[in-house]
Tab-separated table of C-alpha atoms in Angstrom:
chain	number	residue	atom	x	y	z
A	1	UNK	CA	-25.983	-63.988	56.517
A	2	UNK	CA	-26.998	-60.561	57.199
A	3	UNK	CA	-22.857	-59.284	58.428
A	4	UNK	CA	-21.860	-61.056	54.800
A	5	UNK	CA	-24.118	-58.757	53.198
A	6	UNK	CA	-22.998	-55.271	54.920
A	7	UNK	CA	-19.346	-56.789	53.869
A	8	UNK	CA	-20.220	-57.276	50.242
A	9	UNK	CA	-22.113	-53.832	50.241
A	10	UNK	CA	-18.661	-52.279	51.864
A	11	UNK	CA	-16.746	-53.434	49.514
A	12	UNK	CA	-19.255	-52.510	46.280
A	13	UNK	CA	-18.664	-48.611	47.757
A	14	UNK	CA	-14.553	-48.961	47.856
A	15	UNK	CA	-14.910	-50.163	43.925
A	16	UNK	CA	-16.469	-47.044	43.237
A	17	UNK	CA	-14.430	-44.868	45.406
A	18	UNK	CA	-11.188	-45.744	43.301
A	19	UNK	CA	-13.080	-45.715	39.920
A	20	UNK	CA	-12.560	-42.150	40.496
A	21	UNK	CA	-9.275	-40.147	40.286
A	22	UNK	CA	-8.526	-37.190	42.355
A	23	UNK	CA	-8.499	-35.139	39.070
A	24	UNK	CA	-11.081	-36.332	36.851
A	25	UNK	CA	-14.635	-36.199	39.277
A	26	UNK	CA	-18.108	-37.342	37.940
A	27	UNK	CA	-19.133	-35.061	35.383
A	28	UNK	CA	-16.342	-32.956	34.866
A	29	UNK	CA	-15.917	-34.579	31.576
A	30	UNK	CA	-11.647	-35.334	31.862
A	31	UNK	CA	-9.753	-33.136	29.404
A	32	UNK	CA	-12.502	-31.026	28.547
A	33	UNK	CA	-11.884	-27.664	29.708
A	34	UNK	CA	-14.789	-26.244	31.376
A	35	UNK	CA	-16.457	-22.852	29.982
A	36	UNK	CA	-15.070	-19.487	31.472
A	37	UNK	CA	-11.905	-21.725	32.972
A	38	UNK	CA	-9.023	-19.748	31.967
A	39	UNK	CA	-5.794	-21.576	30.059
A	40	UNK	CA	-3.083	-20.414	28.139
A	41	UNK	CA	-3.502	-20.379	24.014
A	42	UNK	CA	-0.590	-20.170	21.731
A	43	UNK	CA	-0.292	-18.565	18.229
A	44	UNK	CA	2.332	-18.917	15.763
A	45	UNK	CA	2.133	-16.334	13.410
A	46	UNK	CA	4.093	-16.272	9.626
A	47	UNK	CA	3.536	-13.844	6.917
A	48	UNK	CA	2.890	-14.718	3.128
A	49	UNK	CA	5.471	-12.596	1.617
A	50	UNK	CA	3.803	-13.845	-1.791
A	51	UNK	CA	1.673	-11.283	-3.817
A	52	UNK	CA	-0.694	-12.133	-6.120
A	53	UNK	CA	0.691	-10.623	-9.743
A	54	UNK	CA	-0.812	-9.754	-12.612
A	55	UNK	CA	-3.256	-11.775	-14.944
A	56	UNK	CA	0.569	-13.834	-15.663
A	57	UNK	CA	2.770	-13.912	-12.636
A	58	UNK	CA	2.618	-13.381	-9.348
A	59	UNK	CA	5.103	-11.558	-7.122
A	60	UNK	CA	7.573	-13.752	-5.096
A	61	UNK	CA	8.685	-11.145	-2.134
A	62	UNK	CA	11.849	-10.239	-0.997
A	63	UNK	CA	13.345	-9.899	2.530
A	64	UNK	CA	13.141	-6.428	2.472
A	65	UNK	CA	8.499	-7.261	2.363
A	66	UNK	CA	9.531	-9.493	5.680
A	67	UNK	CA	7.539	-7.678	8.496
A	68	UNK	CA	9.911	-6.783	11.717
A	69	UNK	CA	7.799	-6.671	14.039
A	70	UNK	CA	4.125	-7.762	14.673
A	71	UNK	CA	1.241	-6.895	17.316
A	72	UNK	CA	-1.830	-9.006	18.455
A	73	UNK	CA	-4.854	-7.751	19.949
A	74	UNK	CA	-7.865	-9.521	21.406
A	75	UNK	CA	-11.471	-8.102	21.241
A	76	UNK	CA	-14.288	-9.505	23.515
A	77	UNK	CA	-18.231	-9.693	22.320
A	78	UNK	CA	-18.495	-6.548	22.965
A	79	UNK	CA	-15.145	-5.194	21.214
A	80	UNK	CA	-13.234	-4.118	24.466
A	81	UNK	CA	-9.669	-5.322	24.060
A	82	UNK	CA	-9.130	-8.095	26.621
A	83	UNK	CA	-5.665	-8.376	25.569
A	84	UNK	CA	-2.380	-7.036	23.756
A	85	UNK	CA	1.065	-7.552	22.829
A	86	UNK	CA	3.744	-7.019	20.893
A	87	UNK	CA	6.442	-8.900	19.306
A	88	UNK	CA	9.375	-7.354	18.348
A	89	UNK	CA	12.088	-9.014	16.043
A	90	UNK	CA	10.372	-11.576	13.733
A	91	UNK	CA	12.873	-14.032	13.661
A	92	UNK	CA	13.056	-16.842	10.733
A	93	UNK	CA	9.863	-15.098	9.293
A	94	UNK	CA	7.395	-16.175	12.098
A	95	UNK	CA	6.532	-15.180	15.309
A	96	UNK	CA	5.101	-16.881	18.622
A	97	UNK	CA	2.212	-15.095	21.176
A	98	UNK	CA	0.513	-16.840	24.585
A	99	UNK	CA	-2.352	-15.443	25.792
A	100	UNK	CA	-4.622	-16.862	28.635
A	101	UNK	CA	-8.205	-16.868	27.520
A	102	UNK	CA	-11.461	-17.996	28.864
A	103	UNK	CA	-12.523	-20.750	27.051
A	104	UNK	CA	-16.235	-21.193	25.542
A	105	UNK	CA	-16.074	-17.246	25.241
A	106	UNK	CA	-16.123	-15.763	21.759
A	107	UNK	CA	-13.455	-13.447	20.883
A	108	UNK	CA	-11.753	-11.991	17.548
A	109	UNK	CA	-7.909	-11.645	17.869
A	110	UNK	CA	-5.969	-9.319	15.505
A	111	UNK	CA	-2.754	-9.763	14.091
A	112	UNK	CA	-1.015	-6.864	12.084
A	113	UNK	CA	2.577	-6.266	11.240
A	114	UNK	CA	5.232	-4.225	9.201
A	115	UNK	CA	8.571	-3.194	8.315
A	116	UNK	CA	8.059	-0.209	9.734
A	117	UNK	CA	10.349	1.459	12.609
A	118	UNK	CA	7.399	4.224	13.411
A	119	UNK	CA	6.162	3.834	16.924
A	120	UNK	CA	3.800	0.936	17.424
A	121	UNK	CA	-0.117	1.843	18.129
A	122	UNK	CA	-2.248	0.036	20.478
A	123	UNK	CA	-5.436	0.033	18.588
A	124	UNK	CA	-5.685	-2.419	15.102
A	125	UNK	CA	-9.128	-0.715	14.804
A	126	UNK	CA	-7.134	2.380	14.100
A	127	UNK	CA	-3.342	1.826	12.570
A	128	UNK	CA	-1.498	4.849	10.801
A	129	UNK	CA	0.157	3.745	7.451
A	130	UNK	CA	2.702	6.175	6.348
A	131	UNK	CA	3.198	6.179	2.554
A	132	UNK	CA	5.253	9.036	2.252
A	133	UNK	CA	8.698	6.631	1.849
A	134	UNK	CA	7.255	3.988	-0.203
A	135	UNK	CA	8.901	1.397	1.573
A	136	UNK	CA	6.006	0.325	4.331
A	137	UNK	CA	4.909	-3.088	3.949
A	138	UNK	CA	2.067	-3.817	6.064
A	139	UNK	CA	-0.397	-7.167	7.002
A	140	UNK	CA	-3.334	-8.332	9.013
A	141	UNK	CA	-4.789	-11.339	9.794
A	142	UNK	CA	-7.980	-12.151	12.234
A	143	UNK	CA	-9.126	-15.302	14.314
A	144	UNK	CA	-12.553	-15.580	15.465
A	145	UNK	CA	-14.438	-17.781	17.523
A	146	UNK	CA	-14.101	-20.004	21.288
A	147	UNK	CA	-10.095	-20.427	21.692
A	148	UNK	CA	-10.195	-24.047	22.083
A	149	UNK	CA	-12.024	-24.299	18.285
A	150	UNK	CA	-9.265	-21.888	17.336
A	151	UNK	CA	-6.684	-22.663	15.013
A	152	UNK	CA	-3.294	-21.938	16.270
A	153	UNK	CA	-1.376	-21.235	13.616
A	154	UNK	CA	-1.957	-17.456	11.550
A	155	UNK	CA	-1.195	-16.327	8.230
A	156	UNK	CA	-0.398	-13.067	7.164
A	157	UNK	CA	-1.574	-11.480	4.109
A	158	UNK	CA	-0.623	-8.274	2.312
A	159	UNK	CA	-2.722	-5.360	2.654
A	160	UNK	CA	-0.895	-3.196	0.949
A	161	UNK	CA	-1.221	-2.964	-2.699
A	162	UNK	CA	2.513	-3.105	-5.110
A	163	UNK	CA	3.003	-0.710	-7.101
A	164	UNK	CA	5.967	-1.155	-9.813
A	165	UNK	CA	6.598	1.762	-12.658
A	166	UNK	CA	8.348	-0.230	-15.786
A	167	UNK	CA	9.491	1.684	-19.339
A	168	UNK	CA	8.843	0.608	-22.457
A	169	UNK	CA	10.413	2.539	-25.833
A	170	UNK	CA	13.423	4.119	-26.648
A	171	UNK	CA	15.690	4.800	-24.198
A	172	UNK	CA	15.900	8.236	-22.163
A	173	UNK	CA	18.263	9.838	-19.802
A	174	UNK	CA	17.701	11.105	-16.239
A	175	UNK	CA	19.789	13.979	-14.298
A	176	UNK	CA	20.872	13.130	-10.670
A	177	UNK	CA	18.722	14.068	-7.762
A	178	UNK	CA	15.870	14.429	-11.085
A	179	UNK	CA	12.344	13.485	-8.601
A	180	UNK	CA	9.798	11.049	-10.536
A	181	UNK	CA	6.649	12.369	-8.593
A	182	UNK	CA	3.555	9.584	-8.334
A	183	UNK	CA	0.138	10.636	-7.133
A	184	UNK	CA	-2.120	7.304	-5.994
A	185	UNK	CA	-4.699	6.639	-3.785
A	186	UNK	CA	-3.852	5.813	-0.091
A	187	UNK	CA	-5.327	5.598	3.034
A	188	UNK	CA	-3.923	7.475	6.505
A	189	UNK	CA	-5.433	4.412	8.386
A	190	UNK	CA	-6.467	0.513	8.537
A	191	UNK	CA	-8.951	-1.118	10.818
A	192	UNK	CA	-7.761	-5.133	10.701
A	193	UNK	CA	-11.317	-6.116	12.705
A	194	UNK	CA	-13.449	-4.658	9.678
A	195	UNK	CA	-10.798	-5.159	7.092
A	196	UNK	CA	-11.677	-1.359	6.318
A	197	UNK	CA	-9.082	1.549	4.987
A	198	UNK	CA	-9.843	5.006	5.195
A	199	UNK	CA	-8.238	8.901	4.351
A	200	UNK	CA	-8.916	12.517	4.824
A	201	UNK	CA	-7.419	13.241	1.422
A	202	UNK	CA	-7.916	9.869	-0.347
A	203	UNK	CA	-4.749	10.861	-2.262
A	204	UNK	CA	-1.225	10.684	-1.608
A	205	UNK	CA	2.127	11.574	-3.479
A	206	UNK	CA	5.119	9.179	-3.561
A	207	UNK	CA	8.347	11.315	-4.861
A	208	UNK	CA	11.434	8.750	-6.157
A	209	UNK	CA	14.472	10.907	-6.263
A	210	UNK	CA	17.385	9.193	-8.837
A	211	UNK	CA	20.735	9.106	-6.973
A	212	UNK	CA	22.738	9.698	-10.493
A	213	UNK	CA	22.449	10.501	-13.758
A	214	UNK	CA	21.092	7.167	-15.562
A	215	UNK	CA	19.580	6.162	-19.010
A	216	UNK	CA	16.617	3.665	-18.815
A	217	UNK	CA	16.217	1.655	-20.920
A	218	UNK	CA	13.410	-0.531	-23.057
A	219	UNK	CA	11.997	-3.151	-20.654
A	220	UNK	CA	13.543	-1.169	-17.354
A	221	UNK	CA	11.774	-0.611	-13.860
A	222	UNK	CA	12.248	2.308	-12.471
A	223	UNK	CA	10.573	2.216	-9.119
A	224	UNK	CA	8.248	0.312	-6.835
A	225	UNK	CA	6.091	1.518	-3.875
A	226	UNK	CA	2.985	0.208	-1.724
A	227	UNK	CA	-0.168	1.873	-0.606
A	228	UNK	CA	-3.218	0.723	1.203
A	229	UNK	CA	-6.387	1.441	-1.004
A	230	UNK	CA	-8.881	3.530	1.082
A	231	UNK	CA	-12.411	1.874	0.516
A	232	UNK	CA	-13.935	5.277	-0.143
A	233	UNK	CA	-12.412	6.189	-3.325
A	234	UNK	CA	-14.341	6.068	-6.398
A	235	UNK	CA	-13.749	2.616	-8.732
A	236	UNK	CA	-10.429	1.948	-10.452
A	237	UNK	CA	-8.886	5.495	-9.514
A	238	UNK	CA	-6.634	7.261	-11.154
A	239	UNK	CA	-2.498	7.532	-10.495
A	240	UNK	CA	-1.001	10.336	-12.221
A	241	UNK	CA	2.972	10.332	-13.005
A	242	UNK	CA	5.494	13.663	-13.072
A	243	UNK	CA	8.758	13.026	-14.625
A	244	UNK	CA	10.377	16.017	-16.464
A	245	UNK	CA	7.966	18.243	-15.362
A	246	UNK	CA	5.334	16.641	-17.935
A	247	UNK	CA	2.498	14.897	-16.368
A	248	UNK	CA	0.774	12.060	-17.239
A	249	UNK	CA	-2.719	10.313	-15.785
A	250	UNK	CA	-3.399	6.394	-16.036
A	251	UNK	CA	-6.810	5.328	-15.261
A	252	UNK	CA	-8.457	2.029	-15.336
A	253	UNK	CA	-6.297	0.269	-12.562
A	254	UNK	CA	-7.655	-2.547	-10.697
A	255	UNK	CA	-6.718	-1.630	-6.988
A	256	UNK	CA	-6.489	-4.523	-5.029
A	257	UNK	CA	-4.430	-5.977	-1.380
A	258	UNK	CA	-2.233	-8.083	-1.553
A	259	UNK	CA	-1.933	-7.546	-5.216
A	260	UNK	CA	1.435	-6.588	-7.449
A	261	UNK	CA	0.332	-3.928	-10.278
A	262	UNK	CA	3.154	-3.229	-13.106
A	263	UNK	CA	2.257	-0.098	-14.970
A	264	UNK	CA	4.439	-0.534	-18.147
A	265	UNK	CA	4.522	2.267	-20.867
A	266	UNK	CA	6.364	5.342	-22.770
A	267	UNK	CA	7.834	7.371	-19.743
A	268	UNK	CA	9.827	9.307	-21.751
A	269	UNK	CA	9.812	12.633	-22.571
A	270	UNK	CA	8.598	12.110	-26.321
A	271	UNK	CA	5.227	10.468	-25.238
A	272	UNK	CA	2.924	12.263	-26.376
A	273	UNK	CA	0.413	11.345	-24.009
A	274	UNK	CA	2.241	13.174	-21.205
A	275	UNK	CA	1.097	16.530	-20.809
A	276	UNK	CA	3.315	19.599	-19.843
A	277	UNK	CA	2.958	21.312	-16.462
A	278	UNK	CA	3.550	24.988	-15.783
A	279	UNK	CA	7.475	24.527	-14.829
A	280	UNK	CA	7.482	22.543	-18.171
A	281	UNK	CA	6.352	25.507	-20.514
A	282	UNK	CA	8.188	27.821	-18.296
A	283	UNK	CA	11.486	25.907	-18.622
A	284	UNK	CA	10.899	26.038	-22.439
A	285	UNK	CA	9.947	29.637	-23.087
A	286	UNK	CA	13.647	30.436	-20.944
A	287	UNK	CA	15.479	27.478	-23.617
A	288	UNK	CA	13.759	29.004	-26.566
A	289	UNK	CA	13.984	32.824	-25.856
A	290	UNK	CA	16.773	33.527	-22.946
A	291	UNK	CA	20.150	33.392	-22.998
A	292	UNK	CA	22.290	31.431	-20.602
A	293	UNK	CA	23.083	34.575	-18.115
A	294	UNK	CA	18.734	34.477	-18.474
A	295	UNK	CA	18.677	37.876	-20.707
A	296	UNK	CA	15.817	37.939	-23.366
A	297	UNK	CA	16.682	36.988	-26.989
A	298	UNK	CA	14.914	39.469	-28.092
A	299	UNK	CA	12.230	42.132	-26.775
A	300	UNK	CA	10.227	41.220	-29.626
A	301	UNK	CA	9.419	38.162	-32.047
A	302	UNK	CA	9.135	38.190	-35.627
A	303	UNK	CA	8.841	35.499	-37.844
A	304	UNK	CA	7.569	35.705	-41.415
A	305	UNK	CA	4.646	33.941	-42.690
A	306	UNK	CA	6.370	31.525	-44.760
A	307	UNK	CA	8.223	30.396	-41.597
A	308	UNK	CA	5.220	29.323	-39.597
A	309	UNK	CA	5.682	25.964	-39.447
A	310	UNK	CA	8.988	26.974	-37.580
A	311	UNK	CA	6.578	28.983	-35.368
A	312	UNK	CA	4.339	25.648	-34.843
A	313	UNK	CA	7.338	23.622	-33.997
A	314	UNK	CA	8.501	26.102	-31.581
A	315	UNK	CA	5.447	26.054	-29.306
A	316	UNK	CA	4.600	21.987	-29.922
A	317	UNK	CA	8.116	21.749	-28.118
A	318	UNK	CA	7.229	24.146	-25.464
A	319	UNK	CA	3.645	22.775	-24.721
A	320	UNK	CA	4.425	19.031	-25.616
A	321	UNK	CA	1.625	19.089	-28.123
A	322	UNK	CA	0.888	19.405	-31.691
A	323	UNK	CA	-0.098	22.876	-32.769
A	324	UNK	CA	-1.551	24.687	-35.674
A	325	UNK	CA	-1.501	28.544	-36.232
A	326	UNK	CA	-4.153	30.741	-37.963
A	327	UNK	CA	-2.298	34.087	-38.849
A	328	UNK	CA	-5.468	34.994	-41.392
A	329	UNK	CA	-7.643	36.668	-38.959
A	330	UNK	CA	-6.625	39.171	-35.807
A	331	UNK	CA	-6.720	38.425	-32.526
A	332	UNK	CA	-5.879	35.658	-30.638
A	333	UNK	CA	-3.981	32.971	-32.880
A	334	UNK	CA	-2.832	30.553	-29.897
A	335	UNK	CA	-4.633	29.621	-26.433
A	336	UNK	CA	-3.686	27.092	-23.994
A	337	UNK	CA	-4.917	26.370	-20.219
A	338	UNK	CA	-2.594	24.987	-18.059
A	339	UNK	CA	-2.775	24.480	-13.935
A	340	UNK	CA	-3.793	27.907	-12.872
A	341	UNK	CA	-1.965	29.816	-15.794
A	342	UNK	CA	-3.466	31.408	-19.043
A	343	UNK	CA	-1.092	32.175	-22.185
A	344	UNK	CA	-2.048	33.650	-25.197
């Protein structure tokens, strides 16, 4: 009796034995990875080439907003990068990154990418955005959290702001290599951790040059451009235009990422709203009283008092405003400040 019960208490021990597999031991939970085992993570990245529009339509993207390259960088608790890498070449509008990872360890992993052909930086707290083309069309995305509770696939959004210039009125001509001058605000840098832009200046200028003469017509658009909005700058900024030499400021423009702003009005020359610059009166004074070879018209001016309306006309065309003369007292009869000259 007692050898059948070391047999049965034998054989109790082999059941448990092979209840067991060489992989999965007591308490190591099976699949679960354990915390601060490292395994490899995978991220497929895409961008959303889609803008939001204005209050009717929003902007559908075109290959040339595809990003052509992207980079990924992964921040610890404490914000020291862990891990980097590029990916050159987006191919069918996405791109793929593995990256081993501790698991149960919090991290934030940044994604950012352009169209860009600048040299790649190594710090997303700290990329350079160059507006002076135009043409740089730039996003960011972040992940944060334990890698396993991740999710693997990223979207990129815009954080670049759309700018599009569209004329509305009568027709007007431009000359060839004529330069369409736009001041806006722009930041020099983006951090993609704090979603944060900043700039020395807080202003940049964006200079369109037309490749031939062209008329533009009612309903045309005339250029398009991004910028990333530094957070610094004061509420709905300004952007100021410079066609013809005549300037003209907009204000009131809601400056958002990932936004598409049309600014639609009178860029012509007749709008009265546009106000002349220095090379504007200067250009005028030489078509009103020079001749071709740039001789004076005449060393001095006279025009008799029943003629000064003609007078009136005269300088409303050279200082794109309406102005009235007063001929009956002496002294100054005409003032005007502009940039950092004085006429009278």
């Amino acid at each position: 009796m007692k050898h059948l019960k070391y047999i049965f208490t034998t054989f109790a021990v082999a059941l448990l034995a092979t209840s067991c597999s060489q992989d999965e031991l007591p308490g190591d939970g099976g699949d679960t990875p354990v915390t601060g085992q490292t395994q490899t993570y995978t991220f497929t990245v895409s961008p959303d080439i889609v803008m939001e529009g204005d209050a009717r339509t929003r902007s559908e993207g075109t290959d040339a907003e595809m990003p052509t390259r992207c980079f990924m960088q992964v921040f610890d608790s404490e914000l020291n990068v862990v891990k980097d890498k590029v990916m050159e070449n987006i191919t069918d509008g996405s791109c793929t990154f593995e990256v081993q990872l501790a698991t149960g360890k919090e991290y934030q992993v940044a994604f950012y990418a352009d169209n860009s052909d600048a040299p790649m930086q190594n710090d997303l707290t700290n990329v350079p955005y160059d507006s002076s083309s135009g043409k740089v069309v730039a996003y960011g995305a972040l992940v944060e959290g334990k890698p396993e509770n991740m999710n693997s696939t990223v979207t990129l959004k815009h954080i670049v702001t759309k700018i599009t210039l569209k004329h509305i009125g009568d027709s007007f001509t431009v000359a060839a290599s004529e330069e369409f001058k736009i001041s806006f605000p722009c930041a020099d840098t983006y951090n993609v951790l704090s979603n944060i832009a900043v700039a020395e200046n807080g202003y940049e200028e964006f200079t369109y040059t037309f490749t031939e003469e062209k008329t533009i017509g009612n309903g045309e658009e005339i250029c398009s451009f991004y910028t990333i909005v530094p957070y610094q700058v004061e509420d709905n900024p300004d952007i100021t235009l410079n066609l013809h030499q005549l300037k003209q400021t907009i204000s009131g423009i809601e400056w958002k990422s990932n936004s598409h702003v049309t600014l639609q009005g009178d860029l012509s020359e007749d709008n009265p709203k546009r106000g002349a610059t220095s090379e504007y009166v200067e250009e005028q004074i030489d078509f009103f009283f020079k001749n071709e070879d740039g001789t004076s018209v005449s060393t001095n001016f006279y025009l008799k008092e029943g003629n000064i309306e003609d007078l009136e006309a005269v300088l409303g065309a050279i200082f794109h405003k309406n102005v009235e003369l007063d001929l009956t007292q002496n002294g100054t009869i005409f003032e005007e400040v502009l940039d950092d000259y004085f006429f009278q």
